Every structure is written in structure tokens, then in C-alpha cells.
Coordinates of C-alpha atoms in Angstrom, one line a residue:
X1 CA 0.8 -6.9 2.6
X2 CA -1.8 -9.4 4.0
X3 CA -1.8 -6.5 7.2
X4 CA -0.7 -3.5 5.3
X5 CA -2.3 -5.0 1.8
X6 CA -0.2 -7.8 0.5
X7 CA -1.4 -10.4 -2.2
X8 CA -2.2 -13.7 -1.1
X9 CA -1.4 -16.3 -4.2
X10 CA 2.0 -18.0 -2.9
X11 CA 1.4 -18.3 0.7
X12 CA -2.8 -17.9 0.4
X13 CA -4.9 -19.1 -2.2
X14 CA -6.8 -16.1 -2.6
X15 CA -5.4 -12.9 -3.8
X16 CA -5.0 -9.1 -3.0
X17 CA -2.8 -6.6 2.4
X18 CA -4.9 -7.6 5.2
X19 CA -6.1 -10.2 3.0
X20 CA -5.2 -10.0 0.0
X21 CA -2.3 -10.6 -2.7
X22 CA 1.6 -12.4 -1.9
X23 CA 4.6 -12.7 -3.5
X24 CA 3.2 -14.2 -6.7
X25 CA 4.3 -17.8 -5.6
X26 CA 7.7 -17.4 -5.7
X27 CA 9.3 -18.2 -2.3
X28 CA 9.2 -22.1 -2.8
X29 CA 11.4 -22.0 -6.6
X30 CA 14.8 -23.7 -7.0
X31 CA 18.2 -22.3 -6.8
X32 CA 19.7 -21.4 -9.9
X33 CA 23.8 -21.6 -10.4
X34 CA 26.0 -19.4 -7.8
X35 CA 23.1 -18.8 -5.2
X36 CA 24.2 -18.0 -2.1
X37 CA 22.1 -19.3 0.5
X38 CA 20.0 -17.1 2.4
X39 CA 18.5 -17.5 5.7
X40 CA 15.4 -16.5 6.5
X41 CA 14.8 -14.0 10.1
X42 CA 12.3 -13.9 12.4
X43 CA 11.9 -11.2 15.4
X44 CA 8.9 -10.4 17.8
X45 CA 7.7 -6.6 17.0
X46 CA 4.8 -4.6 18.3
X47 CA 2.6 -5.7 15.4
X48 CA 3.4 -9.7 16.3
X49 CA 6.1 -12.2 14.9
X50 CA 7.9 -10.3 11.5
X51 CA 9.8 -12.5 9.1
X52 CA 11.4 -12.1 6.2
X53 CA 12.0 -15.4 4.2
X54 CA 14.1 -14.8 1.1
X55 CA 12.3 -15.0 -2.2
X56 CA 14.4 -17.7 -3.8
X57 CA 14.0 -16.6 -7.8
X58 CA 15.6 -13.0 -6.8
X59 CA 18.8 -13.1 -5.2
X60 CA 18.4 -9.9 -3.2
X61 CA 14.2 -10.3 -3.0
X62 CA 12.6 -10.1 1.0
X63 CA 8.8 -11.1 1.8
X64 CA 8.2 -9.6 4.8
X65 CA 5.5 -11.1 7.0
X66 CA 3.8 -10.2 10.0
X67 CA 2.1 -13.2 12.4
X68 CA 2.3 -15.1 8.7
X69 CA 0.3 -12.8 6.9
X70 CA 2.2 -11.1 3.5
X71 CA 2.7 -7.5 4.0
X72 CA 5.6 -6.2 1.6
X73 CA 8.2 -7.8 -1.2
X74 CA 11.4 -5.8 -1.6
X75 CA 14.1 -6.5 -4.4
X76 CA 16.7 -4.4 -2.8
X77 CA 18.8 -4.4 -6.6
X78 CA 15.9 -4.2 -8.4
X79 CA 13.4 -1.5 -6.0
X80 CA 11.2 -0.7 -9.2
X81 CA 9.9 -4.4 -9.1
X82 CA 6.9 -4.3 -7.4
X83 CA 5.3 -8.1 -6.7
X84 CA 1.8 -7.6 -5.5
X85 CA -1.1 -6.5 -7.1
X86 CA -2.4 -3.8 -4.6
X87 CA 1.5 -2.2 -4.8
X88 CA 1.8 -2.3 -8.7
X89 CA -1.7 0.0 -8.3
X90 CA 0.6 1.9 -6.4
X91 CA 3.2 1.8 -8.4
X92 CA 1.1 3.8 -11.2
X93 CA -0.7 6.2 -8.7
X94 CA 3.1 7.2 -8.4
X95 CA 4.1 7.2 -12.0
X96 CA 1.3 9.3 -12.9
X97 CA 1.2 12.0 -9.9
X98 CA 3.5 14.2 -12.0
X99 CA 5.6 13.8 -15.6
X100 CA 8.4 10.9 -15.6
X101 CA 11.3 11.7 -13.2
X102 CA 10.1 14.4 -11.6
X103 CA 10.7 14.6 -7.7
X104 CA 7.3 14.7 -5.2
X105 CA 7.0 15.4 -1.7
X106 CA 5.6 12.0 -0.9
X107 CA 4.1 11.0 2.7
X108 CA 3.4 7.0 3.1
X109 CA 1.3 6.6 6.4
X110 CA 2.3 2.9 6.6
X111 CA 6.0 1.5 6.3
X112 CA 6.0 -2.0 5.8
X113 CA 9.3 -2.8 4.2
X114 CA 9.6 0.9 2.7
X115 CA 8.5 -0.7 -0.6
X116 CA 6.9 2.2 -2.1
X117 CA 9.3 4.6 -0.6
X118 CA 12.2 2.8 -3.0
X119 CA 10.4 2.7 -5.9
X120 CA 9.5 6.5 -5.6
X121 CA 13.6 7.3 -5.3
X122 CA 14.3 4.7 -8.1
X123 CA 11.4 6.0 -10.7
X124 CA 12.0 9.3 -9.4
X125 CA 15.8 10.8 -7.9
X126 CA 15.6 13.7 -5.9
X127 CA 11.9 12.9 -4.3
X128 CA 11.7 14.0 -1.0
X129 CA 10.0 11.4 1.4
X130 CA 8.6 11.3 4.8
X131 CA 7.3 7.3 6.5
X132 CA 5.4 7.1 9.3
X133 CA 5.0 3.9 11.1
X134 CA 4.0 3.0 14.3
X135 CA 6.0 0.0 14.9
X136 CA 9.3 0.9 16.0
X137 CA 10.8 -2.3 16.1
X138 CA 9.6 -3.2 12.6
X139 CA 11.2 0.0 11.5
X140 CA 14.6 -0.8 13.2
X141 CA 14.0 -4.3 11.9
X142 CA 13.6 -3.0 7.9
X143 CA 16.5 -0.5 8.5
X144 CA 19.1 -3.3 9.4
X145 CA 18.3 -6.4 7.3
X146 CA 16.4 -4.1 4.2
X147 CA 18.8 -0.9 4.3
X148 CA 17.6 1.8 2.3
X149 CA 19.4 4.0 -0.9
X150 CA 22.0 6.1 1.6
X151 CA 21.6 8.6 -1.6
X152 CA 17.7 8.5 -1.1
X153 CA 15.6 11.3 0.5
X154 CA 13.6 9.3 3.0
X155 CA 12.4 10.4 6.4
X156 CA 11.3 7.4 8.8
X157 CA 9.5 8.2 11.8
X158 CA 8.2 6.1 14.3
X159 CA 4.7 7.7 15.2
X160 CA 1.0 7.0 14.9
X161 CA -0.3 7.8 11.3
X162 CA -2.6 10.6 12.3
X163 CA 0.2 12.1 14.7
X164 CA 2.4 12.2 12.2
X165 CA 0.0 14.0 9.7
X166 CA -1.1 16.2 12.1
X167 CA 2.6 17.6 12.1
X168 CA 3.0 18.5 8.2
X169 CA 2.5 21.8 7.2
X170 CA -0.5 23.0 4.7
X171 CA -0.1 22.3 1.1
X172 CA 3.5 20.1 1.5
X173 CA 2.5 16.9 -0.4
X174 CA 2.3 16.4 -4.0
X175 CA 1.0 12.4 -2.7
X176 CA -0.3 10.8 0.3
X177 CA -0.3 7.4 0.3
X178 CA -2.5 5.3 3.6
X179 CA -1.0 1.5 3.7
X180 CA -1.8 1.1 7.7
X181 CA -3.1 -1.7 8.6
X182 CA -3.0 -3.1 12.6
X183 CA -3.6 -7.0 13.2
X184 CA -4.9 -7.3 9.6
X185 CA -7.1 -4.0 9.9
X186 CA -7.3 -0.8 9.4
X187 CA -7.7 1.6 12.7
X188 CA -10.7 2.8 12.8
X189 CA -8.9 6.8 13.1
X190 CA -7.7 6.0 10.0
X191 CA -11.4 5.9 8.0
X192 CA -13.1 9.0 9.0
X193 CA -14.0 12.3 6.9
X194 CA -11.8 14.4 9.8
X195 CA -9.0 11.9 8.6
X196 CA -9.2 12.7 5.0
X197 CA -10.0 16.5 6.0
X198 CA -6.2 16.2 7.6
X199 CA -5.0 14.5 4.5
X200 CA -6.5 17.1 1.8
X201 CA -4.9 20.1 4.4
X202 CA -1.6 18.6 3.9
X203 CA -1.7 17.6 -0.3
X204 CA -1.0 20.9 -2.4
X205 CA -3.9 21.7 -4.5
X206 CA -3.4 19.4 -7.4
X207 CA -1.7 16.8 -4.6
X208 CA -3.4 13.3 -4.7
X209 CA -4.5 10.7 -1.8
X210 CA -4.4 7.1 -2.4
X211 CA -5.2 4.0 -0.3
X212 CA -4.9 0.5 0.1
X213 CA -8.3 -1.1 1.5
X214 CA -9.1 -4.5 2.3
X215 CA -12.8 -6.1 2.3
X216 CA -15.1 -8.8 1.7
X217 CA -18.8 -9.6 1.6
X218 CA -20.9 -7.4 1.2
X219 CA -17.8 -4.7 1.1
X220 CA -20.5 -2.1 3.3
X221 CA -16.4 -1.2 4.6
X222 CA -15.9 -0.3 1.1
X223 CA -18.8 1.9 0.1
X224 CA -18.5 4.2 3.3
X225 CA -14.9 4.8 2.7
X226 CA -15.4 6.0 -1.4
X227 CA -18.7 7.7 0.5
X228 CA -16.5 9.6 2.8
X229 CA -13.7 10.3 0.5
X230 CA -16.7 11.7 -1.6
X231 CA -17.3 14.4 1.0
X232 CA -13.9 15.4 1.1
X233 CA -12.6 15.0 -2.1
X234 CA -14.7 15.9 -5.2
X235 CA -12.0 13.7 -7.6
X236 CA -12.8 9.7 -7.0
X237 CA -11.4 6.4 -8.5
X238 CA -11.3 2.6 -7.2
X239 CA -9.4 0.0 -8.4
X240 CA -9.7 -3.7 -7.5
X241 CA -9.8 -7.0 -8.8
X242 CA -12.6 -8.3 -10.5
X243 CA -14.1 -10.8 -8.0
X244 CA -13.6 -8.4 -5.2
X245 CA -16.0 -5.8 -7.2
X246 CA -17.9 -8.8 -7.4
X247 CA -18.0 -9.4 -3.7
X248 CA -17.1 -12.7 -3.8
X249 CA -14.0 -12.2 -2.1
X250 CA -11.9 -10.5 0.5
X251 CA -9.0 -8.7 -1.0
X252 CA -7.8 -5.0 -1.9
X253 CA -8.9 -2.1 -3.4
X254 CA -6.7 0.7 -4.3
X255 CA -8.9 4.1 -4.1
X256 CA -7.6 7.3 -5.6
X257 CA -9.1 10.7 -4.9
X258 CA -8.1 14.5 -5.2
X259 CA -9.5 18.0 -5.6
X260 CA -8.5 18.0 -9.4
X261 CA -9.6 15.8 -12.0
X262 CA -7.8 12.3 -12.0
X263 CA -5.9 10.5 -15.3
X264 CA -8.4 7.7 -15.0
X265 CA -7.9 6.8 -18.6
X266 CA -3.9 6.0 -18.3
X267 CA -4.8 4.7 -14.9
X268 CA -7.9 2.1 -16.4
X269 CA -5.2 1.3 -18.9
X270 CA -2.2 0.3 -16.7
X271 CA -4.9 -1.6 -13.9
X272 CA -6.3 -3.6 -17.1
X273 CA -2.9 -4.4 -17.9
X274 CA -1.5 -5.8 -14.8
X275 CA -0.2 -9.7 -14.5
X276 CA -3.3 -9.8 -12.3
X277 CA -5.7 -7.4 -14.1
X278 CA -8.3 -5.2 -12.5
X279 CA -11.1 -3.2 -13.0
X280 CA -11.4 0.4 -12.3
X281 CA -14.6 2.5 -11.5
X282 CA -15.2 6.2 -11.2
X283 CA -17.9 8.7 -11.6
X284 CA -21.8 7.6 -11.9
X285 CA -20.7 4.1 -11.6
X286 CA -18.7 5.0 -8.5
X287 CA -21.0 7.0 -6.9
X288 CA -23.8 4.2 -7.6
X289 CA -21.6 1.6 -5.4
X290 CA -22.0 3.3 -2.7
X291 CA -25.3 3.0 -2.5
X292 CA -26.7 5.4 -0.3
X293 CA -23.6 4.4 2.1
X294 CA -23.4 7.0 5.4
X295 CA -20.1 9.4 5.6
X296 CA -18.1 7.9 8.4
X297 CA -17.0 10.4 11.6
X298 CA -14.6 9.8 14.1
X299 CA -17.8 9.3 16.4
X300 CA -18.8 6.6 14.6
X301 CA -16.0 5.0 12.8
X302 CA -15.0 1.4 13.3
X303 CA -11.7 -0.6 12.1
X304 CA -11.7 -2.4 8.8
X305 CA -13.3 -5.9 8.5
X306 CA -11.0 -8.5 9.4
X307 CA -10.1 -11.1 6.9
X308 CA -11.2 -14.5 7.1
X309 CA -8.6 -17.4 8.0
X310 CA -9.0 -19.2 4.5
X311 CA -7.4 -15.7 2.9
X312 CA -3.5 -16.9 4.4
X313 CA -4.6 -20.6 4.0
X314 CA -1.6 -22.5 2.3
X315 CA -3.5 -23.8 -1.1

């Protein structure tokens, strides 16, 4: 998402949710033979205006944005297609949690469209799935126009992210996965060490946590999350583009972390790989990123940068 991490090429000229990657460019292409016509839909939710324009090169492809910002793409015959960048990172946090087909427990704080929700039941059958989203009307809005698999094993509740954490028992989740984002940031209840002392309670003891976070220059956002991660979780990877590592852009990173080692290798690989490839950092070089940056505590913790108005600029 642009809010919950979406690309911005297409609609933005930059790249990455809450600033970052779109559709890939896709909404404006030309209707091929037997098209049906779609029309887009619009509706006033708690997070702002939500539409979802029809992606016009897959017949049964969704964007779904929130006060114009991208936040999800859903091919509802195709749910292993994932668009944006920051959800194909996603996508192979999933694939390698646990050998192919193999059902997880998964938790996504964040729903979105349910993106990542499909493409776990798709890749996996028999996962068991739990969404937690705020926005209640965005949720009713998905369930009508974007129905999900009757046959899948998702859970949608419409609850605060921490709430709804706080309410899992110890040791259910084999993944966690954070995609909230509220008026293009991140809350700030969602960044703190007691946050990812929460998460860690509810992930069995090989479980994983990953993230989708958005920043620009000089990403100081960036290093005190992997810094607070770091006192929770003794397992640490980041992946993001290469000009956001840079810091010469607002965008998305995708950080990974456990209390077991990490496949970083496969997951290097398949980042490298991408449409849009990125970079991925871990270890020394991770830890020297941070750069001294302070462990953030509810106390002290703030919401995510914002992203500037040229990241959902039409090009």
C-alpha cells in the first residue's frame, strides 16, 4: 500500500506502502477481446475515501486505494500474484516460514485488501489465519466487492492491532506479519520494544515477525526500529530497495526478525531476483546501520515519518 506499504510506479513516480510501490503501472492499459467493463467504487471509511479502480490487464485484478494513496492489489483468480514490491518480500517471508505447502498459524496486523491473507491459503491450504484491522468499514468494504476463498481459514476482526495481539495465546503463531499504517503512518504503539515483546510472546519458538516500514531521509525511523527489534529479537534481516538504503528516497523496507537463525541466503536470492530488485542486509552490516540508534519505548515512541506529497505525485 502507499498507507499500509503499496508501491508507487503507476500512480507515483517513486516506488515502494505509505510511500512507496503501486500496481506496477497497469491501471491505464487497453482492453483486450471479451472484457467486460468494470466499474471502479468509491466509499468514505474511517481511514478516508477507499477505491478500488479495476486493474485493466487482469480481468479480476482490484487496486485498492485509500485518500489516493496505493495500499493493496488483489487478483481474486490469480491470489498468488502479488504486484508490489514490498508484498512480493512478503510473499517469500511466507514461502520460506516452513517447507512448501505446509499450513501456518499466520496473524496479519493490517488488512488492506486481505492480500497476503490469499496468497497464504493459495500457496498454502489448510493455513489457519487470523486479520486484524481497525477499520471496520474497510473490512466490510473488502468482504463485499473482494470476497474471500469460502474454503479458506481466515479470521477477520475488526480491532486495534495491539488489542488484538494482546488476545492470542503464548506460542500460537508460526508468522506475524505488521502492515498497519494510519494516514500514511505507522502508529506510534505499533514501534516500541513492549510491541515486539507482545509479538515474540505470541510466535512459537521458531515463529517469525516481519514488517512493512516506510521512510526517507536520513531513515533515523529506520535504524530505531532494526535497533529495537535488536533488543527483542536476536535474529535480524532488512530488505529494501536500493536507493532507499541509499537514503535518497522514501519507500519500504521489509524487516525480518526471529529468535532462530533466518534463511537469509534463499531470502538475498529471491529479494535480488524481484522485477524490482533489492538489497538485503543482516548481521555486522545490519547492526552498523543503526548507528548507535536508541531502543524505542512506548514512553518515547512516535508514529512513522510521513511521506512527502511528490511520493503519490502522478509522473
Amino acid at each position: 500500500m502507499a498507507r499500509r506499504g503499496a508501491s508507487t510506479r503507476g500512480r507515483a513516480k517513486a516506488s515502494g506502502k505509505g510511500g512507496a510501490d503501486d500496481a506496477t503501472g497497469r491501471r491505464g492499459g487497453g482492453r483486450g477481446p471479451g472484457r467486460t467493463e468494470r466499474e471502479p467504487v468509491s466509499r468514505q471509511v474511517a481511514g478516508g475515501l477507499a477505491e478500488l479502480p479495476p486493474d485493466r490487464e487482469r480481468p479480476h485484478g482490484w487496486t485498492l486505494l485509500i485518500d489516493g494513496a496505493p495500499q493493496s492489489h488483489v487478483d481474486l483468480d490469480d491470489p498468488a500474484h502479488l504486484s508490489f514490491a514490498y508484498q512480493r518480500r512478503l510473499g517469500h517471508v511466507i514461502d520460506l516460514a516452513a517447507p512448501p505447502l505446509r499450513p501456518l498459524h499466520v496473524l496479519h496486523l493490517g488488512g488492506g485488501a486481505f492480500t497476503l491473507a490469499r496468497y497464504t491459503a493459495a500457496t498454502r491450504p489448510r493455513s489457519t489465519q487470523q486479520i486484524v484491522e481497525l477499520d471496520a468499514p474497510l473490512v466490510e468494504l473488502v468482504r463485499n466487492r473482494l470476497p474471500l476463498d469460502p474454503q479458506a481459514r481466515v479470521r477477520v476482526r475488526a480491532a486495534d492491532a495491539r488489542e488484538g495481539l494482546g488476545r492470542l495465546p503464548d506460542g500460537w503463531a508460526d508468522l506475524v506479519i505488521a502492515d498497519v499504517f494510519s494516514g500514511a503512518r505507522t502508529p506510534a504503539h505499533l514501534t516500541s520494544a513492549e510491541f515486539l515483546t507482545e509479538v515474540r510472546r505470541v510466535l512459537k519458538p521458531e515463529g517469525r515477525y516481519a514488517a512493512n516500514l516506510t521512510d526517507g531521509p536520513p531513515l533515523a525511523h529506520l535504524r530505531g526500529q532494526v535497533a529495537t527489534a535488536a533488543a527483542v529479537f536476536p535474529e535480524l534481516a532488512l530488505a529494501a530497495d536500493p536507493v532507499v538504503w541509499r537514503g535518497r528516497r522514501f519507500g519500504n523496507a521489509v524487516l525480518l526478525a526471529s529468535g532462530l537463525p533466518l534463511p537469509v541466503a534463499e531470502f538475498t536470492r529471491r529479494v535480488a531476483s524481484d522485477p524490482h530488485p533489492g538489497r538485503v542486509e543482516h548481521g555486522r552490516a545490519l547492526a552498523d546501520f543503526t548507528g548507535g540508534a536508541a531502543v524505542v519505548t512506548d514512553a518515547a515512541a512516535k508514529p512513522s515519518p510521513a511521506p512527502p506529497p511528490s511520493v503519490f505525485e502522478n509522473p
